[in-house]
Amino acid sequence: MHDFRNNVVATVGPRLAAQAADLFAELTDHEYDLLEVDADTYELQIRDAGVLHGMGRFSGSEVDLANLALRVAISEHVRFQAGGAVGLLVLDEVFGPLDDERKERMLLALERLRARFRQILVVTHENEIKEYL
């Protein structure tokens, strides 16, 4: 069973990392070189100006965007494994810590995600976001 787990992680890990990196680049307007996911621990790191940094170096909104990118990548992988049958993405209070520019980027990202998920449920207390959605 241990070998099976290692095989699954070796197969899935790089795919998740690539998907998360693509979405993170989109959300941050390519502000950083690359979002990387450690293959063993799944800890997130951001490569900025060629140097790899832990998440402690970045603002709360950047950390939230990185985590969101990984969660969406995991959701997409689950959907893929289920033959495309899983079509619901739930985002709970993802806009709260974001500045106005990042909120706008997040809304654009949600527009792009509409093509990947049948339904996206967004929980927010922000009236502007509610009205936009």
XYZ file of N, CA and C in Angstrom:
399
model
N 0.824 -1.184 0.000
C 0.000 0.000 0.000
C 0.878 1.262 0.000
N 1.996 1.189 0.690
C 2.927 2.322 0.754
C 3.432 2.672 -0.641
N 3.783 1.659 -1.427
C 4.254 1.892 -2.795
C 3.158 2.510 -3.657
N 1.919 2.035 -3.462
C 0.799 2.587 -4.216
C 0.628 4.073 -3.900
N 0.659 4.423 -2.602
C 0.530 5.819 -2.186
C 1.629 6.665 -2.818
N 2.855 6.189 -2.752
C 3.981 6.937 -3.331
C 3.811 7.126 -4.832
N 3.291 6.107 -5.502
C 3.056 6.195 -6.944
C 1.986 7.232 -7.253
N 0.900 7.226 -6.476
C -0.176 8.197 -6.685
C 0.341 9.608 -6.455
N 1.076 9.811 -5.364
C 1.617 11.139 -5.059
C 2.587 11.585 -6.141
N 3.419 10.676 -6.619
C 4.371 11.023 -7.673
C 3.677 11.404 -8.971
N 2.522 10.799 -9.221
C 1.770 11.097 -10.435
C 0.944 12.360 -10.296
N 0.237 12.482 -9.194
C -0.699 13.578 -8.988
C 0.011 14.870 -8.587
N 1.028 14.754 -7.755
C 1.719 15.931 -7.220
C 2.170 16.928 -8.274
N 2.903 16.503 -9.284
C 3.344 17.453 -10.308
C 2.190 18.102 -11.067
N 1.128 17.348 -11.311
C -0.033 17.896 -12.004
C -0.706 18.967 -11.146
N -0.883 18.679 -9.850
C -1.469 19.663 -8.946
C -0.607 20.908 -8.859
N 0.696 20.711 -8.771
C 1.608 21.842 -8.679
C 1.528 22.722 -9.926
N 1.482 22.111 -11.082
C 1.414 22.881 -12.332
C 0.097 23.635 -12.442
N -1.012 22.995 -12.086
C -2.313 23.660 -12.154
C -2.384 24.812 -11.154
N -1.897 24.584 -9.945
C -1.901 25.637 -8.919
C -1.019 26.800 -9.347
N 0.128 26.504 -9.930
C 1.045 27.555 -10.378
C 0.416 28.404 -11.480
N -0.275 27.758 -12.405
C -0.931 28.498 -13.489
C -1.995 29.446 -12.950
N -2.833 28.952 -12.048
C -3.890 29.793 -11.496
C -3.308 30.910 -10.634
N -2.280 30.613 -9.854
C -1.654 31.637 -9.020
C -1.063 32.747 -9.885
N -0.430 32.365 -10.967
C 0.128 33.371 -11.888
C -0.981 34.255 -12.438
N -2.104 33.646 -12.753
C -3.241 34.388 -13.273
C -3.792 35.353 -12.208
N -3.916 34.871 -10.985
C -4.475 35.679 -9.901
C -3.575 36.836 -9.498
N -2.276 36.654 -9.638
C -1.329 37.694 -9.232
C -0.789 38.480 -10.421
N -1.358 38.274 -11.581
C -0.926 38.960 -12.795
C 0.567 38.741 -13.048
N 1.008 37.509 -12.813
C 2.399 37.075 -13.049
C 3.406 37.924 -12.268
N 3.017 38.329 -11.072
C 3.881 39.156 -10.232
C 5.109 38.383 -9.745
N 4.980 37.071 -9.624
C 6.068 36.230 -9.117
C 6.491 35.235 -10.181
N 7.676 34.670 -9.992
C 8.189 33.716 -10.963
C 7.338 32.450 -11.022
N 7.053 31.869 -9.840
C 6.383 30.572 -9.845
C 5.893 30.214 -8.452
N 4.716 29.623 -8.374
C 4.238 28.992 -7.150
C 4.691 27.545 -7.211
N 5.349 27.089 -6.176
C 5.823 25.713 -6.152
C 5.183 24.972 -4.995
N 4.911 23.698 -5.217
C 4.331 22.835 -4.195
C 5.356 21.758 -3.894
N 5.788 21.680 -2.634
C 6.754 20.663 -2.241
C 6.150 19.282 -2.467
N 6.851 18.433 -3.185
C 6.325 17.119 -3.573
C 6.097 16.197 -2.379
N 6.834 16.403 -1.296
C 6.696 15.526 -0.128
C 5.684 16.054 0.885
N 5.726 17.353 1.153
C 4.895 17.922 2.222
C 3.696 18.705 1.704
N 3.669 19.019 0.425
C 2.648 19.863 -0.199
C 2.636 21.284 0.362
N 3.735 21.691 0.995
C 3.847 23.073 1.442
C 4.050 23.971 0.233
N 3.456 25.140 0.303
C 3.577 26.090 -0.794
C 4.784 26.983 -0.589
N 5.437 27.289 -1.701
C 6.552 28.226 -1.720
C 6.423 29.056 -2.982
N 6.934 30.280 -2.908
C 6.851 31.168 -4.061
C 8.254 31.554 -4.493
N 8.520 31.360 -5.771
C 9.801 31.773 -6.342
C 9.633 33.207 -6.843
N 10.425 34.109 -6.262
C 10.367 35.525 -6.596
C 11.777 35.995 -6.941
N 11.938 36.539 -8.124
C 13.241 36.986 -8.619
C 14.284 35.869 -8.510
N 13.841 34.652 -8.820
C 14.743 33.508 -8.848
C 15.019 32.864 -7.505
N 14.474 33.420 -6.419
C 14.732 32.897 -5.073
C 13.448 32.286 -4.515
N 13.561 31.078 -3.961
C 12.411 30.381 -3.400
C 12.193 30.825 -1.956
N 10.952 31.235 -1.645
C 10.616 31.736 -0.314
C 9.451 30.953 0.265
N 9.471 30.783 1.582
C 8.335 30.209 2.287
C 7.208 31.228 2.357
N 6.041 30.782 2.756
C 4.876 31.651 2.747
C 4.950 32.749 3.800
N 5.801 32.608 4.797
C 5.937 33.618 5.838
C 6.420 34.962 5.324
N 7.001 34.995 4.164
C 7.531 36.231 3.582
C 6.439 37.097 2.946
N 5.277 36.524 2.673
C 4.283 37.201 1.855
C 3.098 37.681 2.687
N 2.348 38.606 2.099
C 1.184 39.168 2.789
C 0.086 38.120 2.917
N -0.870 38.410 3.792
C -1.988 37.497 3.990
C -2.777 37.246 2.722
N -2.962 38.290 1.910
C -3.740 38.095 0.680
C -2.972 37.230 -0.316
N -1.658 37.369 -0.363
C -0.868 36.531 -1.270
C -0.904 35.070 -0.823
N -0.822 34.863 0.486
C -0.911 33.499 1.021
C -2.286 32.912 0.721
N -3.333 33.726 0.893
C -4.693 33.259 0.596
C -4.835 32.890 -0.879
N -4.271 33.693 -1.763
C -4.350 33.390 -3.193
C -3.603 32.104 -3.527
N -2.447 31.912 -2.918
C -1.679 30.688 -3.161
C -2.462 29.463 -2.681
N -3.041 29.562 -1.491
C -3.836 28.448 -0.963
C -5.071 28.193 -1.815
N -5.710 29.262 -2.253
C -6.870 29.101 -3.124
C -6.482 28.398 -4.423
N -5.365 28.800 -4.995
C -4.907 28.174 -6.245
C -4.706 26.673 -6.055
N -4.124 26.278 -4.933
C -3.916 24.851 -4.687
C -5.255 24.143 -4.466
N -6.173 24.763 -3.723
C -7.474 24.139 -3.481
C -8.259 23.960 -4.778
N -8.194 24.954 -5.645
C -8.897 24.833 -6.931
C -8.254 23.722 -7.761
N -6.933 23.639 -7.731
C -6.255 22.569 -8.472
C -6.680 21.199 -7.948
N -6.786 21.066 -6.636
C -7.234 19.798 -6.052
C -8.672 19.506 -6.483
N -9.530 20.519 -6.450
C -10.924 20.342 -6.876
C -11.007 19.895 -8.321
N -10.205 20.513 -9.168
C -10.210 20.130 -10.577
C -9.722 18.700 -10.759
N -8.738 18.305 -9.957
C -8.236 16.939 -10.062
C -9.316 15.937 -9.631
N -10.018 16.249 -8.559
C -11.103 15.371 -8.102
C -12.163 15.256 -9.191
N -12.484 16.387 -9.802
C -13.470 16.382 -10.895
C -12.984 15.500 -12.046
N -11.705 15.616 -12.390
C -11.119 14.810 -13.461
C -11.185 13.325 -13.109
N -10.837 12.979 -11.875
C -10.844 11.586 -11.442
C -12.263 11.006 -11.453
N -13.249 11.872 -11.243
C -14.642 11.415 -11.219
C -15.259 11.428 -12.615
N -14.444 11.624 -13.614
C -14.953 11.635 -14.981
C -15.699 12.895 -15.331
N -15.379 13.980 -14.625
C -15.999 15.255 -14.923
C -17.346 15.450 -14.260
N -17.762 14.522 -13.382
C -19.084 14.596 -12.778
C -19.160 15.595 -11.623
N -18.047 15.880 -10.970
C -18.058 16.819 -9.851
C -17.944 18.217 -10.426
N -18.973 19.038 -10.196
C -18.976 20.343 -10.833
C -19.235 21.493 -9.892
N -19.027 21.304 -8.592
C -19.323 22.345 -7.616
C -18.041 22.813 -6.950
N -17.831 24.110 -6.957
C -16.713 24.721 -6.248
C -17.307 25.682 -5.233
N -16.950 25.525 -3.958
C -17.447 26.386 -2.893
C -16.284 27.216 -2.368
N -16.476 28.526 -2.380
C -15.459 29.456 -1.886
C -16.067 30.253 -0.744
N -15.502 30.118 0.432
C -16.033 30.757 1.629
C -15.146 31.912 2.055
N -15.678 33.120 1.927
C -15.002 34.352 2.369
C -13.593 34.509 1.791
N -13.443 34.264 0.514
C -12.132 34.406 -0.116
C -11.797 35.857 -0.454
N -12.788 36.741 -0.418
C -12.546 38.131 -0.790
C -12.134 39.009 0.385
N -12.447 38.593 1.587
C -12.228 39.411 2.773
C -10.839 40.017 2.900
N -9.780 39.214 2.813
C -8.442 39.772 3.037
C -7.808 40.434 1.815
N -8.511 40.462 0.693
C -7.907 40.957 -0.541
C -8.093 42.464 -0.696
N -7.062 43.113 -1.248
C -7.211 44.532 -1.584
C -8.068 44.636 -2.847
N -8.445 45.861 -3.213
C -9.368 46.056 -4.339
C -8.846 45.456 -5.641
N -7.564 45.632 -5.901
C -6.990 45.102 -7.147
C -7.064 43.584 -7.184
N -6.749 42.941 -6.068
C -6.792 41.478 -6.024
C -8.229 40.961 -6.046
N -9.152 41.726 -5.470
C -10.561 41.332 -5.560
C -10.995 41.298 -7.019
N -10.565 42.306 -7.758
C -10.901 42.355 -9.175
C -10.301 41.163 -9.909
N -9.058 40.830 -9.600
C -8.413 39.665 -10.218
C -9.141 38.379 -9.846
N -9.575 38.292 -8.581
C -10.289 37.103 -8.143
C -11.609 36.972 -8.897
N -12.314 38.073 -9.112
C -13.559 38.032 -9.872
C -13.301 37.594 -11.308
N -12.211 38.067 -11.900
C -11.857 37.620 -13.255
C -11.531 36.131 -13.266
N -10.832 35.686 -12.221
C -10.511 34.260 -12.134
C -11.779 33.430 -12.004
N -12.751 33.923 -11.234
C -14.029 33.211 -11.105
C -14.736 33.113 -12.452
N -14.645 34.164 -13.247
C -15.231 34.122 -14.590
C -14.588 33.007 -15.412
N -13.276 32.881 -15.316
C -12.584 31.832 -16.063
C -12.923 30.442 -15.517
N -13.121 30.357 -14.201
C -13.437 29.066 -13.590
C -14.850 28.594 -13.943
N -15.700 29.506 -14.359
C -17.075 29.131 -14.733
C -17.082 28.068 -15.822
N -16.087 28.102 -16.687
C -16.023 27.114 -17.766
C -15.620 25.733 -17.237
N -15.019 25.682 -16.044
C -14.533 24.418 -15.504
C -15.510 23.762 -14.525
N -16.378 24.566 -13.910
C -17.306 24.062 -12.901
C -18.728 24.428 -13.286
N -19.653 23.497 -13.061
C -21.055 23.786 -13.367
C -21.623 24.833 -12.424
N -21.195 24.779 -11.163
C -21.661 25.746 -10.175
C -20.494 26.210 -9.326
N -20.506 27.504 -9.019
C -19.550 28.063 -8.080
C -20.358 28.800 -7.027
N -20.228 28.366 -5.793
C -20.927 28.977 -4.675
C -19.927 29.849 -3.927
N -20.232 31.125 -3.818
C -19.345 32.063 -3.149
C -20.060 32.606 -1.922
N -19.459 32.427 -0.760
C -19.976 32.987 0.485
C -19.202 34.264 0.757
N -19.935 35.381 0.875
C -19.288 36.656 1.150
C -20.258 37.580 1.870
N -19.706 38.502 2.650
C -20.507 39.518 3.323
C -20.377 40.869 2.627
N -19.613 40.914 1.545
C -19.363 42.173 0.853
C -20.465 42.414 -0.184
N -21.212 43.494 0.015
C -22.352 43.791 -0.856
C -21.935 44.001 -2.309
N -20.809 44.669 -2.549
C -20.359 44.894 -3.933
C -20.112 43.566 -4.654
N -19.513 42.630 -3.956
C -19.230 41.323 -4.553
C -20.540 40.592 -4.813
N -21.457 40.637 -3.851
C -22.768 39.974 -4.025
C -23.472 40.519 -5.262
N -23.489 41.828 -5.395
C -24.187 42.426 -6.532
C -23.508 42.072 -7.844
N -22.187 42.059 -7.851
C -21.451 41.699 -9.069
C -21.779 40.271 -9.487
N -21.749 39.367 -8.515
C -21.997 37.961 -8.809
C -23.448 37.717 -9.166
